[in-house]
Short mmCIF file of C-alpha atoms and ligand atoms in Angstrom, two decimals:
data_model
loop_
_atom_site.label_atom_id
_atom_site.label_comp_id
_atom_site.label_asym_id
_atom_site.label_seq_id
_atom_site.Cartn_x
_atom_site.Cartn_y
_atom_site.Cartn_z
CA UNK A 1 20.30 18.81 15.58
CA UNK A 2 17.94 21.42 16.59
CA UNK A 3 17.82 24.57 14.31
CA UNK A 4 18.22 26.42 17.33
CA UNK A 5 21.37 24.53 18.11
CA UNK A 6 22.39 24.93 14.68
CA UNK A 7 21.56 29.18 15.02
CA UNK A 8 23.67 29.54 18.11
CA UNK A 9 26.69 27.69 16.49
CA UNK A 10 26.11 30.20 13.41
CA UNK A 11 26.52 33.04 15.20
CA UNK A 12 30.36 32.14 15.50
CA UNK A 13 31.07 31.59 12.10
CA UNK A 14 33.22 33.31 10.25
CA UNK A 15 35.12 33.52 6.72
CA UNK A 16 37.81 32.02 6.74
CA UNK A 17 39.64 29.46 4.74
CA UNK A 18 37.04 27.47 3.03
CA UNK A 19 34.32 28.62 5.01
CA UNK A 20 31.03 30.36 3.89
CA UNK A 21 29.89 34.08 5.06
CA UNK A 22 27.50 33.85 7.53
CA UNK A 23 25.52 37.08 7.05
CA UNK A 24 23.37 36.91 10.18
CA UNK A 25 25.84 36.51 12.95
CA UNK A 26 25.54 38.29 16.08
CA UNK A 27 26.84 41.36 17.19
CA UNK A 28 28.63 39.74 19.98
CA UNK A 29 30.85 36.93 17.77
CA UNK A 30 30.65 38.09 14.40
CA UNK A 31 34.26 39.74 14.46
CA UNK A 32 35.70 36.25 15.23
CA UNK A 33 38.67 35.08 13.43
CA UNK A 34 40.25 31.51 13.27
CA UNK A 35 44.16 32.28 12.50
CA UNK A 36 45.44 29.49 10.11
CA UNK A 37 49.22 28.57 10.09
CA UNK A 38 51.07 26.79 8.05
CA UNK A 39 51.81 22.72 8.89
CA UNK A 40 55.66 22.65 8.63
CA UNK A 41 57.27 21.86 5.46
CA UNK A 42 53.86 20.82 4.16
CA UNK A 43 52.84 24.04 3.49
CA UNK A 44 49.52 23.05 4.13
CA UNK A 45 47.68 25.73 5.74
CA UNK A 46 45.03 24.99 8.47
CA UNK A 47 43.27 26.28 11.06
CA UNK A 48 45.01 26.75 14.47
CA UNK A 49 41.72 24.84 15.38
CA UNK A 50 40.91 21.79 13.32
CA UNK A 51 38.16 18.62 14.54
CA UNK A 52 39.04 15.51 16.40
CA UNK A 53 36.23 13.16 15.00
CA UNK A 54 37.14 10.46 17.43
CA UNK A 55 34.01 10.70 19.21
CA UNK A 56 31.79 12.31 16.45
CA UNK A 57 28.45 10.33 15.75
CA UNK A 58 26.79 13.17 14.42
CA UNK A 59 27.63 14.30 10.24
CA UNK A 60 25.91 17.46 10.81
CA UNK A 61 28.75 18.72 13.14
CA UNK A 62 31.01 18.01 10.69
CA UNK A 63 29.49 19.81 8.32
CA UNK A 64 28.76 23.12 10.80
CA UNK A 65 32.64 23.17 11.07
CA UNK A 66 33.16 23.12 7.58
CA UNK A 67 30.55 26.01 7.37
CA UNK A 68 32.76 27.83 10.00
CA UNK A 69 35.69 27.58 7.91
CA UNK A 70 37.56 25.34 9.88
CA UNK A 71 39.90 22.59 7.21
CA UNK A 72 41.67 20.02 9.04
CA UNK A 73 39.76 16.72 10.32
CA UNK A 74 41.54 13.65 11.89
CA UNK A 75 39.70 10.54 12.21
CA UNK A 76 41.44 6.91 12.56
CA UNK A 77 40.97 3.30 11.06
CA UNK A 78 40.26 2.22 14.62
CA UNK A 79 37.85 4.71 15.57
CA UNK A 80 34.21 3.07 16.54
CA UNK A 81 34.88 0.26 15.93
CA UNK A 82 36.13 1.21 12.59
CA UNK A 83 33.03 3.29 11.41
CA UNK A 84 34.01 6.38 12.15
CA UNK A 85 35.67 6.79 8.66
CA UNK A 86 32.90 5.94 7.00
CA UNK A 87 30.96 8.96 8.55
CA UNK A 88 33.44 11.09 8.06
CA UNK A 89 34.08 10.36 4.65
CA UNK A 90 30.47 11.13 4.14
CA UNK A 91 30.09 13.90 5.70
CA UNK A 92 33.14 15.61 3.63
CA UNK A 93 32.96 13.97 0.56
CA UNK A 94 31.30 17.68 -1.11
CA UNK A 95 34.58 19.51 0.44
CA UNK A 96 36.89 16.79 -0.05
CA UNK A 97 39.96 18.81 -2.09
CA UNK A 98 39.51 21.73 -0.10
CA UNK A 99 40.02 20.21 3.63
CA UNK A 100 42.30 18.49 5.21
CA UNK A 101 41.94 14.70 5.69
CA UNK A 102 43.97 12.89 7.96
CA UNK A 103 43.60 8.84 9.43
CA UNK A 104 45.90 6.92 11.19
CA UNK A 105 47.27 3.06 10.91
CA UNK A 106 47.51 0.65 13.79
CA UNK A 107 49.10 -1.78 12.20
CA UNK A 108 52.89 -2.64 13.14
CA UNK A 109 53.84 -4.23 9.41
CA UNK A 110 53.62 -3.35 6.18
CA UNK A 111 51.60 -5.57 4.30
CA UNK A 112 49.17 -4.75 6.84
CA UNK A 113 49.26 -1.37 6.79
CA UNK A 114 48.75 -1.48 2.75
CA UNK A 115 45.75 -3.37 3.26
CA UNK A 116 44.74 -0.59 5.70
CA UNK A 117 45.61 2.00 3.79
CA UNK A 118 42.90 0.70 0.74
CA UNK A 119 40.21 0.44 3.85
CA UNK A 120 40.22 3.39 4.81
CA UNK A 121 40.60 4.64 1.49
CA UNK A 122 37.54 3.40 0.95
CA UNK A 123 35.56 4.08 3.85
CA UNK A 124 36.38 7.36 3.29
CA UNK A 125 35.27 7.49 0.13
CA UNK A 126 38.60 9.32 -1.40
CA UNK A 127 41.53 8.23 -3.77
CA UNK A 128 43.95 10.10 -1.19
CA UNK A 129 44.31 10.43 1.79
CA UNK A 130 46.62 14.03 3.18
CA UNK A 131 48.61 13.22 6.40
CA UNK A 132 48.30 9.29 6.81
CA UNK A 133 49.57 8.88 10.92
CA UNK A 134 51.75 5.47 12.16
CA UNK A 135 49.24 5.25 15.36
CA UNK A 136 49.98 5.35 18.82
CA UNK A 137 53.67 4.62 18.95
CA UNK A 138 56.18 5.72 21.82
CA UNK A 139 58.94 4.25 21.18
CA UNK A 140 61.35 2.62 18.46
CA UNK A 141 60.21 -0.92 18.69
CA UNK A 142 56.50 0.45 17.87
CA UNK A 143 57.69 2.04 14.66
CA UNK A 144 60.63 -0.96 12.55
CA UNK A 145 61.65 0.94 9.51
CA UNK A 146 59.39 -1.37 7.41
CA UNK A 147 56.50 0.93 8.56
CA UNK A 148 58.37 4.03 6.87
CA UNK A 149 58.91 2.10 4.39
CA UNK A 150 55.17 1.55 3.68
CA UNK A 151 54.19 5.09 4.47
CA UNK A 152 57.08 5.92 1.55
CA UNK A 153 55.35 3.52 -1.29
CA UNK A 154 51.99 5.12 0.31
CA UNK A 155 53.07 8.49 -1.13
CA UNK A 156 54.73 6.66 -3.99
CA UNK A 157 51.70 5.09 -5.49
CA UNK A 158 49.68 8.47 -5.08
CA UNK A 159 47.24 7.16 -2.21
CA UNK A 160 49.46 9.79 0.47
CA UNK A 161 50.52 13.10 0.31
CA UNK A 162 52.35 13.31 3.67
CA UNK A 163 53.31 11.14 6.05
CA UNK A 164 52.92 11.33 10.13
CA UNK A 165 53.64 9.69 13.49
CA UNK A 166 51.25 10.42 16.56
CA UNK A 167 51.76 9.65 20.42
CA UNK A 168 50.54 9.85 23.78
CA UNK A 169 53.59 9.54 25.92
CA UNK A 170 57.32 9.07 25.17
CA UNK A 171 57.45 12.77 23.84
CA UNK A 172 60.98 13.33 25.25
CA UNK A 173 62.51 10.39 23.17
CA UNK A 174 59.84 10.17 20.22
CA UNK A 175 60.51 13.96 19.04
CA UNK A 176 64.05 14.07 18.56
CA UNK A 177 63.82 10.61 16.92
CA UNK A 178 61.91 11.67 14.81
CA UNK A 179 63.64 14.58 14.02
CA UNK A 180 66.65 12.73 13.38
CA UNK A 181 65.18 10.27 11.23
CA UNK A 182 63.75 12.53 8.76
CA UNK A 183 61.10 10.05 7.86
CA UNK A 184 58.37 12.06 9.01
CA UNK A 185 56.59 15.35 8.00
CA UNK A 186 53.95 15.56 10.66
CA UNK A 187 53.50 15.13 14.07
CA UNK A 188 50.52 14.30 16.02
CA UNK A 189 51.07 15.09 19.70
CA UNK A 190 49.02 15.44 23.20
CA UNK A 191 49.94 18.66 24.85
CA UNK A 192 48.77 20.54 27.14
CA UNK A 193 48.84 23.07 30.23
CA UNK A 194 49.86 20.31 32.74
CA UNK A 195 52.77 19.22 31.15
CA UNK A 196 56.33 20.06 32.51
CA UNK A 197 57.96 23.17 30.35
CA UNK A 198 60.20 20.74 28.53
CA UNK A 199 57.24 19.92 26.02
CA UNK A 200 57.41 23.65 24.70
CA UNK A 201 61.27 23.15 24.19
CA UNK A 202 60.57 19.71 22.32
CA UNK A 203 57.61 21.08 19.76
CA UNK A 204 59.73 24.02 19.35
CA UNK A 205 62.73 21.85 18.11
CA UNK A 206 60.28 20.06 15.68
CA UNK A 207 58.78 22.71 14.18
CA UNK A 208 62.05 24.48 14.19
CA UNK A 209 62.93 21.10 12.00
CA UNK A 210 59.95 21.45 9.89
CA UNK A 211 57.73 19.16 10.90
CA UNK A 212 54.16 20.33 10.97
CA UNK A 213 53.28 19.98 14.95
CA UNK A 214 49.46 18.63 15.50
CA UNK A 215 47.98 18.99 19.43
CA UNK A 216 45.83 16.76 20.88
CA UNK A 217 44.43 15.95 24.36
CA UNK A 218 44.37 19.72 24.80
CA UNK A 219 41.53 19.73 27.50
CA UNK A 220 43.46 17.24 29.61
CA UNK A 221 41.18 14.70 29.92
CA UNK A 222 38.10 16.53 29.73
CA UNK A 223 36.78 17.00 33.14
CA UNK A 224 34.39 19.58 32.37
CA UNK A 225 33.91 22.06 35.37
CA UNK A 226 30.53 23.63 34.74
CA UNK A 227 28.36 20.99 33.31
CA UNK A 228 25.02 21.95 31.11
CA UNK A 229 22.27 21.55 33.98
CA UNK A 230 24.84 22.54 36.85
CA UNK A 231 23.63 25.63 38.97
CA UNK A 232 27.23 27.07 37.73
CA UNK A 233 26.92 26.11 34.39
CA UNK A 234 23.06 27.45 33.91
CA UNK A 235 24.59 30.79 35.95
CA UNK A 236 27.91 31.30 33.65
CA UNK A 237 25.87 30.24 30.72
CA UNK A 238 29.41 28.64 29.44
CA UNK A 239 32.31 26.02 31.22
CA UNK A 240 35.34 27.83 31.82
CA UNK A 241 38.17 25.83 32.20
CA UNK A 242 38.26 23.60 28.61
CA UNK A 243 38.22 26.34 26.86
CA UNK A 244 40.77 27.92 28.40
CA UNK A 245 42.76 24.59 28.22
CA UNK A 246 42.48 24.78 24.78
CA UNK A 247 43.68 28.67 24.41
CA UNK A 248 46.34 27.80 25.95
CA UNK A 249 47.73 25.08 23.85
CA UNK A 250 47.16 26.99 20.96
CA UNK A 251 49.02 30.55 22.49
CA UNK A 252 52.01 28.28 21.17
CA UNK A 253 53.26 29.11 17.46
CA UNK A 254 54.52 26.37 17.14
CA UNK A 255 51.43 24.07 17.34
CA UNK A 256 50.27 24.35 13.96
CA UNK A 257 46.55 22.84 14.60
CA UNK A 258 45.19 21.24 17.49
CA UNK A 259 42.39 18.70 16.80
CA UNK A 260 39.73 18.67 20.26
CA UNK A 261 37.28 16.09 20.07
CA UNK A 262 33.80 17.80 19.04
CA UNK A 263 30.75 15.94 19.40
CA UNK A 264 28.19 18.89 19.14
CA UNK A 265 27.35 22.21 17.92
CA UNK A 266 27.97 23.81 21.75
CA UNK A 267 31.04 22.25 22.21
CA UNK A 268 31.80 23.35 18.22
CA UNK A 269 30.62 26.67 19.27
CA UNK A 270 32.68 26.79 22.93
CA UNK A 271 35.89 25.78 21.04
CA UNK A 272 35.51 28.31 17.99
CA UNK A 273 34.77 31.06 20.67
CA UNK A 274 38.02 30.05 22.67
CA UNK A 275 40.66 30.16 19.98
CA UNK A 276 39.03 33.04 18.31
CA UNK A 277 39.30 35.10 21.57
CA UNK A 278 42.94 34.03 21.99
CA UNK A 279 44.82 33.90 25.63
CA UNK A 280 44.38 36.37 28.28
CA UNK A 281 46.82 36.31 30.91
CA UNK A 282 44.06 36.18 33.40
CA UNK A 283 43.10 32.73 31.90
CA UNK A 284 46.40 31.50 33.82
CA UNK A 285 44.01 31.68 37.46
CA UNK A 286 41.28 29.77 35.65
CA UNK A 287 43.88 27.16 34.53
CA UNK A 288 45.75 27.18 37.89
CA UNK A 289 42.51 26.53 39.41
CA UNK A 290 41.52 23.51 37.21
CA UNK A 291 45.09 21.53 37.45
CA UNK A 292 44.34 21.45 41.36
CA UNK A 293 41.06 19.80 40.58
CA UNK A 294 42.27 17.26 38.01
CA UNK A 295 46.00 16.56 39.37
CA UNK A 296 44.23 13.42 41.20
CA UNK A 297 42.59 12.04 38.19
CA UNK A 298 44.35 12.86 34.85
CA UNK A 299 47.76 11.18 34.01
CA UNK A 300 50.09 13.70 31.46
CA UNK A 301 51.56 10.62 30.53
CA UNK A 302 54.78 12.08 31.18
CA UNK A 303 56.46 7.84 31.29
CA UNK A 304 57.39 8.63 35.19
CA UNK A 305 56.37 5.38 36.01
CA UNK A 306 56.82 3.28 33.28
CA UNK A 307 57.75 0.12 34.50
CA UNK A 308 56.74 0.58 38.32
CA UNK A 309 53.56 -1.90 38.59
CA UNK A 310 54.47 -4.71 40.12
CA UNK A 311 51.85 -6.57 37.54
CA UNK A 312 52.91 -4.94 34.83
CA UNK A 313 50.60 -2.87 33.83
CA UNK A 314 50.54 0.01 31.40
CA UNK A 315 49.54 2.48 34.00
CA UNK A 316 49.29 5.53 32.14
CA UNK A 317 46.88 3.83 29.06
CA UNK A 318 44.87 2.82 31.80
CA UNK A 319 44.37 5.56 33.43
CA UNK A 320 43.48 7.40 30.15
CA UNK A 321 40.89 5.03 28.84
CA UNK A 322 39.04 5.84 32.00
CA UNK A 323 39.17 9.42 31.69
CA UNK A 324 37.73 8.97 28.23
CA UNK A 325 34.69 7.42 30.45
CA UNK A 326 34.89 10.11 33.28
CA UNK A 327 36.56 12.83 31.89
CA UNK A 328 35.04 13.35 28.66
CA UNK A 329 31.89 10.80 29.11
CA UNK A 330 32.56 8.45 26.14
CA UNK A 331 32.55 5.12 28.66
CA UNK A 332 31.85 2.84 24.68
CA UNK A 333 35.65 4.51 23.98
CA UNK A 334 37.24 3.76 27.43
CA UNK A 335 35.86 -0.25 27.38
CA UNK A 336 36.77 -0.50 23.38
CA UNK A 337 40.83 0.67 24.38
CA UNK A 338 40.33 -1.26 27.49
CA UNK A 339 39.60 -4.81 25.83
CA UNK A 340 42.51 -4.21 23.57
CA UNK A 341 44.63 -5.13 27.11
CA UNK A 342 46.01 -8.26 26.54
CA UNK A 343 44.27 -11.17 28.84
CA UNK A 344 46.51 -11.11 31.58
CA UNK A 345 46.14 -7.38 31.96
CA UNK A 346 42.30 -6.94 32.30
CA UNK A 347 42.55 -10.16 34.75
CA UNK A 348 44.69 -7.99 37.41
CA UNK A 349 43.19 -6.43 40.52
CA UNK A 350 44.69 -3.73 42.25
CA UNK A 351 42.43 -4.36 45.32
CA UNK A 352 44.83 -7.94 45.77
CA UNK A 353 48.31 -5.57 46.26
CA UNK A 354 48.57 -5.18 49.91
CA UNK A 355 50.79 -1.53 48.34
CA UNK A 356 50.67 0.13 44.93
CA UNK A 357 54.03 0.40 43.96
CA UNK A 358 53.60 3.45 41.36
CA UNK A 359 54.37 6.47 42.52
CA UNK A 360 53.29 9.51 40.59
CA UNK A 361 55.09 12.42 41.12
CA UNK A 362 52.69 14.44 39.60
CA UNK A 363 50.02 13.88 42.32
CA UNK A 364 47.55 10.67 40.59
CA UNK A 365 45.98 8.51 42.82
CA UNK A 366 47.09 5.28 40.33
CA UNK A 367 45.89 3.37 42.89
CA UNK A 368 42.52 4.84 42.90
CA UNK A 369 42.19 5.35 38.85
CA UNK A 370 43.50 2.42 37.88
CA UNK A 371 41.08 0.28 40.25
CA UNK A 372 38.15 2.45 39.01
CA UNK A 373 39.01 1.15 35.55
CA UNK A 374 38.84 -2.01 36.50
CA UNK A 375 35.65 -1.60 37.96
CA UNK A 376 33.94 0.06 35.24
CA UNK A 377 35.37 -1.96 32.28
CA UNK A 378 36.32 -5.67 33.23
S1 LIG B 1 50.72 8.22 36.40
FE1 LIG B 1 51.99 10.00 36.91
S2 LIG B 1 54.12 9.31 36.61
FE2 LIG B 1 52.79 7.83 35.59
S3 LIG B 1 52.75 8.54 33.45
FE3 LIG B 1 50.95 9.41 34.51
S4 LIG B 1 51.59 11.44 35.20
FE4 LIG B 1 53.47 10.29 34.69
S1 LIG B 2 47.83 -1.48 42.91
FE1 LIG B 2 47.39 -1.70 40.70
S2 LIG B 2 48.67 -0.19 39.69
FE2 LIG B 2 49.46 -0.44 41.78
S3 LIG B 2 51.07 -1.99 41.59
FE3 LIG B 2 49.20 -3.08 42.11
S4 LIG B 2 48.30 -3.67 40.11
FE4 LIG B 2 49.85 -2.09 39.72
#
């Protein structure tokens, strides 16, 4: 990290939270505020924006959104390869009572998910871990009740203080469940400004319930407009549309947090600017603009087609581990989801169906993504 880097994110810092003054902030941002809100029946409070350390290599980030004052960081046993705890861990282990710390389990039983539970544990270097997430799941079958049951002696023996579910698709049955169950206290969800209105109704409802409501995927797949070097970018001096994407997820009251994936100190920066400034309703054009761009390329997972590939394939994973490669330029991510396909899977070519068979009614070209996938990763 350069110190000039380092001196531009500054500027944007505020006090908040846990976060330290930062006396020589410029005119221009040094009024910011991060809101905090409370997580459900928690109580927790975070910041509406906390750090998705998915794609995080660099500790120093980490530790510049710390300095900012923002307090809620999600990382995963599964992340790089499983070292992406281990780094994180690190880089909070000075700030460790006074964040929030939050992995996720992949695994489907419970004596695996204890054994888990104590690796992570100690990758992280901590005795507890705050929201501990069943990862990934979208429907019943993902989650038997022995997983509950393991997050419940989690919390039992001390190593959990809250328990939570997160998923990609599936929101319209995976919410209520949830709700119903009463097994859960937090909820780790994508959302964002191309989903249908129901998804406002459905996060309403949970909160409403009191489960703390987490957003993810809230720049839709990346996609960046104005890239650094871009004659638009260099003239705007900024992209436009992510951070607008990510305003708008977090206009909603009743996302508690939203956790963007930050990998450094401009994109920090962008993303403490954005919520800070808070939505505009002229930031509606800038969004209107962007969904016509992406509606080809980024799948909302919305479970329209679940079932329609005449292979079998899960369309909409597909189609999101290659937006992790095009969208937000993390092609390692996209090929380490992508080899998690079972055999048969990755063997399939779309280029042998004389016609796709999905149908998107949302405007992807399945055809076209999924085959680019394919290209790029088998
Ligand atoms: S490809 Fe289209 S229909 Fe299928 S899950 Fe994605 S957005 Fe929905
Ligand atoms: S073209 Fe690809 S996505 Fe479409 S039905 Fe065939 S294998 Fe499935």
């Amino acid at each position: 990290m350069s110190n000039a880097t380092r001196r531009n994110f500054l500027t944007s810092a505020i006090t908040t939270g846990i976060g330290l003054q930062v006396a020589s902030a410029a005119p221009a941002t040094k009024n910011l505020e991060m809101p905090m809100r409370t997580l459900g029946k928690t109580g927790l409070k975070v910041t509406v924006l906390g750090f998705g350390c998915m794609t995080t290599s660099d500790p120093a980030v980490i530790q510049a959104a710390v300095d900012s004052g923002i307090n809620y960081f999600d990382t995963a046993r599964g992340y790089q390869n499983g070292n992406n705890e281990r780094m994180v861990g690190a880089a909070l282990k000075d700030v460790r009572k006074k964040i929030v710390l939050v992995t996720k389990t992949p695994s489907h039983s419970a004596k695996d998910m204890m054994a888990n539970l104590d690796t992570s544990l100690k990758e992280l270097g901590t005795d507890y871990i705050d929201i501990w997430h069943l990862h990934s799941r979208e429907k019943a079958a993902d989650i038997p009740d022995e997983c509950f049951d393991a997050q419940d002696e989690a919390v039992k023996q001390g190593k959990v203080r809250f328990k939570g579910v997160s998923f990609h698709g599936g929101h319209s049955f995976m919410i209520p469940w949830l709700i119903e169950k009463k097994r859960t206290d937090v909820i780790l969800s994508s959302y964002n400004f191309t989903m249908a209105p129901e998804m406002d109704t459905l996060l309403a409802q949970a909160s409403n319930a009191g489960l703390g409501v987490v957003a993810m995927k809230v720049m839709a797949g990346g996609f960046r407009q104005n890239k650094p070097g871009s004659s638009l970018y260099d003239r705007l001096k900024k992209d436009t549309a992510l951070p607008t994407a990510l305003k708008w997820a977090v206009r909603n009251k009743f996302v508690h947090t939203s956790i963007p994936g930050t990998t450094d100190l401009d994109q920090l920066d962008e993303n403490f600017k954005a919520v800070s400034s808070g939505w505009k309703e002229d930031d509606a054009k800038i969004l209107a603009a962007h969904l016509e761009r992406i509606r080809p390329l980024y799948c909302s997972m919305c479970g329209g087609c679940e079932g329609q590939c005449s292979k079998g394939l899960p369309v909409h994973d597909i189609i999101r581990y290659v937006s992790y490669a095009e969208g937000y330029g993390e092609f390692a991510l996209g090929r380490e989801n992508w080899k998690q396909l079972n055999d048969d899977h990755q063997a399939v070519r779309c280029g042998d169906c004389s016609d796709c068979t999905v149908k998107c009614p949302n405007g992807v070209k399945v055809f076209e993504r999924v085959s680019r996938a394919q290209e790029l990763f088998a």
